[in-house]
Coordinates of C-alpha atoms in Angstrom, one line a residue:
M1 CA 25.4 38.8 -41.1
S2 CA 23.3 41.7 -39.9
A3 CA 25.7 44.3 -41.2
F4 CA 25.7 43.8 -45.1
T5 CA 28.5 46.3 -46.2
G6 CA 31.9 45.7 -47.1
S7 CA 33.6 42.6 -48.6
A8 CA 35.2 39.6 -46.9
R9 CA 38.3 41.6 -47.1
D10 CA 37.1 45.1 -46.3
T11 CA 35.0 44.7 -43.1
A12 CA 35.3 48.4 -42.3
S13 CA 31.8 48.2 -41.2
V14 CA 32.4 45.7 -38.5
P15 CA 34.7 47.8 -36.1
G16 CA 37.9 46.4 -34.8
A17 CA 38.9 42.8 -33.9
G18 CA 35.3 41.9 -35.1
G19 CA 35.8 42.8 -38.6
D20 CA 38.9 40.7 -38.8
L21 CA 37.2 37.6 -37.2
L22 CA 34.4 38.0 -39.8
A23 CA 36.7 38.4 -42.7
A24 CA 38.9 35.2 -41.4
L25 CA 35.6 33.2 -41.0
L26 CA 34.3 33.8 -44.4
D27 CA 37.7 33.3 -46.2
G28 CA 38.4 30.1 -44.3
M29 CA 35.0 28.5 -45.3
D30 CA 35.2 25.4 -47.5
A31 CA 32.0 26.5 -49.4
A32 CA 31.6 29.5 -51.5
L33 CA 29.7 32.1 -49.8
C34 CA 28.2 35.4 -51.0
A35 CA 25.5 37.9 -49.3
L36 CA 23.2 40.2 -51.0
D37 CA 21.2 42.9 -49.3
A38 CA 17.6 43.5 -49.7
G39 CA 18.0 45.2 -53.0
G40 CA 20.1 42.5 -54.4
T41 CA 23.4 44.2 -54.2
V42 CA 26.4 41.7 -53.3
T43 CA 28.1 42.6 -49.9
H44 CA 30.1 39.8 -49.3
W45 CA 32.2 37.3 -51.4
N46 CA 34.6 34.9 -50.0
R47 CA 37.8 33.4 -51.2
E48 CA 36.1 30.0 -52.2
A49 CA 33.5 31.8 -54.3
E50 CA 36.4 33.6 -56.2
R51 CA 38.0 30.3 -56.6
I52 CA 35.1 28.8 -58.3
L53 CA 33.7 31.9 -60.5
G54 CA 37.2 33.7 -60.9
W55 CA 35.7 36.9 -59.7
P56 CA 37.7 38.6 -57.2
A57 CA 35.8 40.3 -54.2
A58 CA 36.8 43.7 -55.2
E59 CA 35.0 43.2 -58.5
A60 CA 32.0 41.3 -57.2
V61 CA 31.0 43.4 -53.9
G62 CA 28.7 46.3 -54.8
R63 CA 27.2 45.0 -57.8
R64 CA 23.6 44.5 -58.1
G65 CA 22.5 41.0 -59.2
F66 CA 24.7 38.9 -61.5
D67 CA 23.6 40.3 -65.0
G68 CA 26.6 41.1 -67.0
W69 CA 29.3 39.2 -65.0
A70 CA 28.4 36.2 -62.9
A71 CA 25.4 34.8 -65.2
R72 CA 24.1 35.3 -68.5
S73 CA 21.6 38.0 -69.3
A74 CA 18.9 35.5 -70.1
D75 CA 19.4 33.8 -66.8
A76 CA 20.3 36.8 -64.4
E77 CA 16.9 37.9 -63.3
E78 CA 15.6 34.5 -62.7
T79 CA 18.8 33.6 -60.7
L80 CA 18.5 36.9 -58.6
A81 CA 14.9 36.2 -58.1
R82 CA 15.3 32.6 -56.8
L83 CA 18.0 33.7 -54.2
M84 CA 16.0 36.9 -53.0
G85 CA 13.0 34.7 -52.6
A86 CA 14.6 33.1 -49.6
M87 CA 14.0 36.4 -47.7
R88 CA 10.2 35.7 -47.8
T89 CA 10.4 32.0 -47.0
P90 CA 11.4 30.3 -43.7
G91 CA 14.2 27.9 -43.8
R92 CA 16.8 27.2 -46.3
Q93 CA 16.1 27.2 -50.0
V94 CA 18.2 24.9 -52.2
H95 CA 18.7 25.7 -55.9
E96 CA 21.0 24.5 -58.8
L97 CA 22.2 27.7 -60.7
A98 CA 24.2 28.3 -64.0
L99 CA 26.6 30.9 -63.5
L100 CA 29.3 32.3 -65.4
R101 CA 33.1 32.1 -64.8
K102 CA 35.3 35.1 -65.3
D103 CA 36.9 33.4 -68.1
G104 CA 33.4 32.9 -69.9
G105 CA 33.1 29.4 -68.9
R106 CA 29.7 28.1 -67.6
V107 CA 29.5 26.1 -64.1
L108 CA 26.6 24.7 -62.5
V109 CA 26.5 25.0 -58.6
R110 CA 24.2 23.8 -56.1
S111 CA 23.1 26.6 -53.6
Q112 CA 21.6 26.9 -50.2
S113 CA 20.2 30.3 -49.4
A114 CA 18.4 31.8 -46.4
G115 CA 17.1 35.2 -45.5
V116 CA 18.6 37.5 -43.0
R117 CA 16.9 39.8 -40.9
G118 CA 17.8 43.1 -39.2
A119 CA 17.7 44.3 -35.7
D120 CA 14.1 45.7 -36.6
G121 CA 13.1 42.0 -37.7
R122 CA 12.6 43.2 -41.4
P123 CA 14.4 41.2 -44.2
A124 CA 17.7 42.7 -44.5
G125 CA 18.9 40.5 -47.2
V126 CA 20.1 36.9 -48.1
Y127 CA 23.2 34.7 -48.0
C128 CA 24.1 32.0 -50.1
A129 CA 26.6 29.3 -49.9
F130 CA 27.2 27.4 -53.0
S131 CA 29.5 24.7 -54.4
E132 CA 30.1 23.1 -57.7
V133 CA 27.4 20.3 -58.4
H134 CA 29.8 17.5 -59.2
V135 CA 31.6 18.4 -55.7
Q136 CA 28.1 18.2 -54.0
I137 CA 27.2 15.0 -55.9
D138 CA 30.5 13.5 -54.8
L139 CA 29.7 14.2 -51.1
E140 CA 26.1 12.9 -51.4
R141 CA 27.2 9.8 -52.9
S142 CA 29.7 9.2 -50.3
I143 CA 27.2 9.8 -47.7
A144 CA 24.6 7.5 -49.5
L145 CA 27.3 4.9 -49.9
S146 CA 27.8 5.1 -45.9
E147 CA 24.3 4.9 -45.1
A148 CA 23.8 1.8 -47.6
L149 CA 26.7 0.0 -46.2
F150 CA 25.1 0.4 -42.5
D151 CA 21.7 -0.4 -43.5
D152 CA 21.4 -2.9 -46.5
A153 CA 25.0 -4.2 -47.2
P154 CA 25.3 -8.1 -47.4
W155 CA 28.3 -8.2 -45.6
G156 CA 29.6 -6.9 -42.3
V157 CA 30.9 -3.5 -41.8
V158 CA 32.4 -2.3 -38.5
L159 CA 34.1 1.0 -37.9
I160 CA 36.8 0.6 -35.4
D161 CA 38.4 3.6 -33.7
A162 CA 41.9 4.4 -32.9
D163 CA 41.7 2.4 -29.5
L164 CA 40.4 -0.7 -31.3
R165 CA 36.9 -0.5 -30.1
P166 CA 33.8 -0.6 -32.4
A167 CA 32.5 2.8 -33.2
V168 CA 29.6 1.9 -35.8
V169 CA 28.2 -1.7 -36.5
N170 CA 26.0 -2.4 -39.2
G171 CA 23.1 -5.1 -38.9
H172 CA 24.9 -7.6 -40.9
A173 CA 27.8 -7.6 -38.7
A174 CA 25.8 -7.5 -35.3
R175 CA 23.9 -10.6 -36.6
A176 CA 27.2 -12.3 -37.5
I177 CA 28.7 -11.7 -34.2
G178 CA 25.5 -12.6 -32.4
T179 CA 24.8 -9.2 -30.5
G180 CA 22.9 -5.8 -31.0
R181 CA 24.0 -3.1 -33.1
T182 CA 24.8 -0.9 -30.0
T183 CA 25.9 -3.5 -27.6
L184 CA 29.2 -3.7 -29.2
L185 CA 29.9 0.1 -29.3
G186 CA 32.8 1.1 -27.1
R187 CA 33.7 -2.4 -25.9
P188 CA 36.9 -4.3 -26.3
L189 CA 36.9 -6.8 -29.1
G190 CA 38.0 -9.5 -26.5
D191 CA 34.3 -9.1 -25.0
V192 CA 32.8 -10.9 -27.8
V193 CA 35.7 -12.8 -29.5
A194 CA 36.8 -15.7 -27.0
Q195 CA 39.8 -17.1 -29.3
G196 CA 41.5 -15.2 -32.3
V197 CA 41.0 -11.6 -30.9
E198 CA 44.9 -11.3 -30.6
E199 CA 45.2 -11.9 -34.6
L200 CA 42.2 -9.5 -35.3
E201 CA 43.5 -6.8 -33.2
G202 CA 47.1 -7.4 -34.6
A203 CA 45.7 -6.9 -38.1
L204 CA 43.7 -3.7 -37.1
Q205 CA 46.8 -2.1 -35.5
H206 CA 48.9 -3.2 -38.6
V207 CA 46.2 -1.3 -40.8
L208 CA 46.3 1.6 -38.5
A209 CA 50.1 2.2 -38.7
E210 CA 50.8 0.9 -42.3
G211 CA 47.6 0.9 -44.3
G212 CA 45.3 -1.8 -45.5
P213 CA 46.5 -5.1 -46.9
P214 CA 46.5 -5.8 -50.5
A215 CA 43.9 -8.5 -50.5
P216 CA 41.2 -9.9 -48.0
A217 CA 42.4 -12.3 -45.4
D218 CA 40.6 -15.3 -43.6
L219 CA 40.4 -14.8 -39.9
W220 CA 39.5 -17.6 -37.6
V221 CA 37.7 -16.7 -34.4
T222 CA 35.8 -18.4 -31.7
L223 CA 32.9 -16.1 -30.5
A224 CA 32.4 -16.0 -26.7
A225 CA 29.4 -18.1 -25.5
A226 CA 26.0 -16.5 -25.5
P227 CA 23.0 -17.4 -23.2
G228 CA 21.6 -20.5 -24.6
V229 CA 24.4 -20.9 -27.2
G230 CA 27.8 -22.3 -26.8
E231 CA 31.2 -21.0 -28.4
R232 CA 31.0 -20.8 -32.0
R233 CA 34.1 -21.1 -34.4
R234 CA 33.7 -18.9 -37.4
C235 CA 35.9 -17.9 -40.5
W236 CA 35.7 -14.3 -41.6
R237 CA 36.8 -13.3 -45.0
S238 CA 38.1 -9.8 -44.0
G239 CA 39.2 -6.6 -45.7
F240 CA 40.5 -3.5 -44.0
V241 CA 40.7 0.0 -45.0
R242 CA 42.3 2.6 -43.0
L243 CA 40.4 6.0 -42.3
A244 CA 42.2 9.1 -42.3
S245 CA 40.9 12.6 -42.0
P246 CA 40.8 14.8 -45.0
L247 CA 40.9 18.1 -42.9
T248 CA 44.3 17.9 -41.9
E249 CA 47.7 18.7 -43.6
E250 CA 49.1 15.4 -42.5
P251 CA 46.9 12.3 -42.5
V252 CA 45.6 11.6 -39.1
P253 CA 44.3 8.0 -38.8
L254 CA 40.6 8.1 -37.5
G255 CA 40.3 4.2 -37.2
V256 CA 39.7 1.3 -39.6
A257 CA 36.7 0.2 -41.6
W258 CA 36.5 -3.6 -41.2
L259 CA 34.6 -5.5 -43.8
F260 CA 33.8 -9.1 -43.5
Q261 CA 31.7 -12.0 -45.1
D262 CA 31.3 -15.1 -43.0
V263 CA 32.7 -18.3 -45.2
T264 CA 33.0 -20.9 -42.5
R265 CA 30.7 -23.2 -44.5
E266 CA 32.7 -22.9 -47.6
R267 CA 36.1 -23.2 -45.8
L268 CA 34.8 -26.2 -43.7
A269 CA 33.5 -27.9 -47.1
A270 CA 36.8 -27.3 -48.8
R271 CA 38.8 -28.4 -45.8
E272 CA 36.6 -31.5 -45.9
A273 CA 37.2 -32.1 -49.4
D274 CA 40.7 -31.7 -49.0
R275 CA 40.9 -34.2 -46.0
T276 CA 38.8 -36.5 -48.0
R277 CA 41.0 -36.4 -51.0
F278 CA 44.0 -37.1 -49.1
R279 CA 42.8 -40.0 -47.0
W280 CA 41.5 -41.9 -50.2
S281 CA 44.8 -41.2 -51.7
Q282 CA 46.4 -42.6 -48.7
L283 CA 44.4 -45.9 -49.0
H284 CA 45.3 -46.2 -52.5
R285 CA 48.8 -46.1 -51.8
A286 CA 48.5 -48.4 -48.8
G287 CA 46.6 -50.9 -50.9
V288 CA 49.5 -50.8 -53.6
A289 CA 52.2 -51.1 -51.2
A290 CA 50.6 -53.9 -49.1
A291 CA 50.1 -56.1 -52.0
E292 CA 53.8 -56.6 -52.4
Y293 CA 54.0 -58.4 -48.9
A294 CA 53.5 -62.1 -48.3
D295 CA 53.4 -61.9 -44.7
P296 CA 49.8 -60.8 -43.4
A297 CA 51.4 -59.1 -40.5
E298 CA 53.8 -57.0 -42.6
A299 CA 51.0 -56.0 -45.1
V300 CA 48.6 -54.9 -42.2
A301 CA 51.6 -52.8 -40.7
V302 CA 51.9 -51.1 -44.0
L303 CA 48.3 -50.3 -44.2
L304 CA 48.3 -49.0 -40.8
D305 CA 51.4 -46.8 -41.5
F306 CA 49.5 -45.2 -44.3
A307 CA 46.2 -44.8 -42.4
L308 CA 47.8 -42.9 -39.6
A309 CA 49.0 -40.1 -41.6
G310 CA 47.1 -37.1 -40.7
F311 CA 44.6 -39.2 -38.8
A312 CA 45.7 -40.6 -35.5
D313 CA 48.9 -41.1 -33.4
H314 CA 48.5 -45.0 -32.7
G315 CA 47.2 -48.0 -34.7
L316 CA 46.6 -51.2 -32.9
V317 CA 45.4 -54.4 -34.4
D318 CA 44.1 -57.2 -32.1
R319 CA 43.4 -60.7 -33.4
V320 CA 40.4 -62.9 -31.9
A321 CA 41.9 -65.6 -29.9
G322 CA 39.0 -67.3 -28.5
A323 CA 36.1 -66.3 -26.5
R324 CA 36.4 -62.5 -25.9
R325 CA 40.2 -62.9 -25.9
L326 CA 42.2 -60.6 -28.1
T327 CA 45.9 -60.8 -28.8
R328 CA 48.1 -58.0 -30.1
A329 CA 48.9 -58.6 -33.8
V330 CA 50.3 -55.2 -35.1
A331 CA 51.1 -51.8 -33.5
S332 CA 52.0 -48.8 -35.5
P333 CA 54.1 -46.9 -35.0
A334 CA 56.5 -49.7 -34.2
G335 CA 58.4 -49.3 -31.3
A336 CA 56.4 -46.5 -29.8
P337 CA 56.4 -46.4 -25.8
D338 CA 53.6 -48.4 -24.5
A339 CA 52.2 -49.2 -28.0
D340 CA 53.0 -52.9 -28.1
G341 CA 51.0 -54.0 -25.1
L342 CA 51.4 -57.7 -24.6
G343 CA 53.0 -59.4 -27.5
G344 CA 54.0 -63.1 -28.2
G345 CA 50.4 -64.4 -28.3
F346 CA 49.4 -63.4 -24.8
P347 CA 46.0 -62.2 -24.5
Q348 CA 45.3 -58.5 -23.9
R349 CA 44.3 -57.5 -20.3
Y350 CA 41.0 -55.8 -21.5
G351 CA 38.2 -55.5 -18.9
P352 CA 34.6 -56.5 -19.8
E353 CA 33.7 -53.0 -20.8
H354 CA 36.6 -52.2 -22.8
P355 CA 35.8 -50.4 -26.1
A356 CA 37.7 -52.7 -28.2
L357 CA 35.4 -55.6 -26.7
Q358 CA 32.3 -53.4 -27.4
A359 CA 33.2 -53.1 -30.9
W360 CA 33.6 -56.7 -31.2
D361 CA 30.2 -57.2 -29.4
R362 CA 28.4 -54.8 -31.7
A363 CA 30.3 -55.6 -34.9
G364 CA 30.8 -52.0 -35.5
S365 CA 32.5 -48.7 -34.3
V366 CA 32.9 -47.4 -30.8
R367 CA 34.3 -43.9 -29.9
V368 CA 35.5 -42.9 -26.5
D369 CA 37.3 -40.0 -24.9
A370 CA 39.2 -39.4 -21.9
G371 CA 37.8 -37.4 -18.9
R372 CA 39.6 -35.0 -16.7
D373 CA 42.4 -37.6 -15.7
A374 CA 43.2 -39.0 -19.2
A375 CA 46.5 -40.6 -17.9
A376 CA 44.7 -42.7 -15.4
W377 CA 41.7 -43.4 -18.0
A378 CA 44.4 -44.6 -20.7
A379 CA 46.3 -46.9 -18.3
D380 CA 43.1 -48.6 -17.3
R381 CA 42.6 -49.3 -20.9
H382 CA 46.2 -50.2 -21.6
W383 CA 46.7 -47.7 -24.0
P384 CA 49.7 -45.1 -24.1
A385 CA 49.7 -42.6 -21.4
D386 CA 49.0 -39.6 -23.7
T387 CA 45.9 -41.0 -25.1
A388 CA 42.8 -38.7 -25.0
H389 CA 40.7 -40.0 -27.9
A390 CA 40.0 -43.6 -29.3
L391 CA 38.1 -45.2 -32.1
C392 CA 37.6 -49.0 -32.0
T393 CA 36.2 -50.9 -35.1
A394 CA 35.5 -54.6 -35.6
L395 CA 37.5 -56.4 -38.2
R396 CA 35.0 -58.4 -40.4
S397 CA 36.1 -60.8 -42.8
R398 CA 34.0 -63.7 -44.6
G399 CA 31.0 -63.0 -42.3
R400 CA 33.0 -63.1 -38.9
T401 CA 34.7 -60.8 -36.8
V402 CA 38.5 -61.9 -36.9
G403 CA 39.9 -58.9 -34.6
V404 CA 39.5 -55.3 -33.6
L405 CA 41.4 -52.3 -35.1
T406 CA 42.0 -49.4 -32.7
F407 CA 43.2 -45.8 -33.6
L408 CA 44.2 -43.5 -30.7
R409 CA 44.7 -39.7 -30.6
T410 CA 46.6 -37.4 -28.1
A411 CA 44.8 -34.3 -26.7
A412 CA 46.8 -32.3 -29.4
R413 CA 44.0 -33.6 -31.9
G414 CA 40.3 -33.3 -31.8
A415 CA 37.9 -36.3 -30.9
F416 CA 37.0 -38.6 -33.6
D417 CA 33.7 -37.9 -35.3
R418 CA 31.5 -39.7 -37.7
Q419 CA 33.5 -39.1 -40.9
D420 CA 36.4 -40.4 -39.1
A421 CA 34.6 -43.5 -38.2
L422 CA 33.7 -44.1 -41.8
Y423 CA 37.2 -43.9 -42.8
A424 CA 38.3 -46.2 -40.1
E425 CA 35.7 -48.7 -41.0
T426 CA 37.2 -48.6 -44.6
V427 CA 40.7 -49.1 -43.4
A428 CA 39.5 -52.1 -41.2
A429 CA 37.9 -53.9 -44.3
R430 CA 41.4 -53.9 -45.9
V431 CA 43.2 -54.7 -42.6
A432 CA 40.7 -57.6 -42.0
A433 CA 41.3 -58.9 -45.7
A434 CA 45.2 -58.8 -45.3
L435 CA 44.8 -60.2 -41.9
D436 CA 42.4 -63.2 -42.9
V437 CA 44.3 -64.3 -46.0
P438 CA 43.6 -68.1 -46.4
P439 CA 46.9 -70.1 -46.6
L440 CA 48.1 -70.9 -49.9
P441 CA 47.7 -74.4 -51.2

């Protein structure tokens, strides 16, 4: 910008290809640009300046200042003085200027101006880049929004590049995943997500190809074990936004903005509420159905059938038949392989440490799980071969133990927990009452 003669379209002062290059650079800029020499005469005026103000370069170049055309007379001298002041001040100067369009309309622009020195080091003029204030404000808002999202947002924000690797991670997301903000950068998601990474990457690929989904979605993932911390199962309420470059004619995906919140606690609470509602509904239906049977064994079988739904795979009722002897009274589902055990009133071949006998001794509940050799473990306890988890609870009626109720699960289900034990004890109370019905007079 040392030569301040000619316009962006007439660069005869810059010989040869240099003039063409300068003209192309100035006209290709996204910002409006003008330049003034040391006397305040306009020397350069690009296409964006023409678009904003309507004055073509042929009418702008060669004018001194802006009086009578690009600014009101009352504002023209102050406008020129503010711009020319950049020659005497180091760095860039930012101003908001009220200019005039060729059609007479006013426009507020934000300018950045800087001084230009000649080959001898003396001030040779200034150049000024400007844009409409609302455009600049929109840009600043976008930048401010980006900074806020990555600093103080109450949800996780991760920018994923087109290779499905994190490019930017905010603090909330890093804490939710359990790593530092820079630890994730450039690494495959599988390094931190042990289970569920296929679903997450599938969602990201879909967004890159088709755009974001119309509504947020729940993603269940298991985070890889960290030092001192085991694997963690989490539910993230996730939204996705495809990012495309605004500087190309055809949209080119730059990646995906992934925003998520940890809703594990809420989802587990809702799941537990649904499970509890279903179980108590089953108990109510079971009680109504069992009341229609005169035979205690049939009533108990009905209670077991209802209790097993969504809870366990097998239910066994063993009745007390003497000192530390139990006989099979009911097995559900009826006819299942290995479910019947020894019928016909024969004592079950339970060893002294059998969980059913432990529950009898404690007059409470016992939970046990298979080790590595589940088949042998189940065979030793005379349970079906596919058993992996068991819950035994004493049947108490009229102040004494009348039997033991056993629920069995295969490896496809999780182990019994404390809430399961409470439910089993409730079922056991109803089973004991049905089983210990005194004879009718």
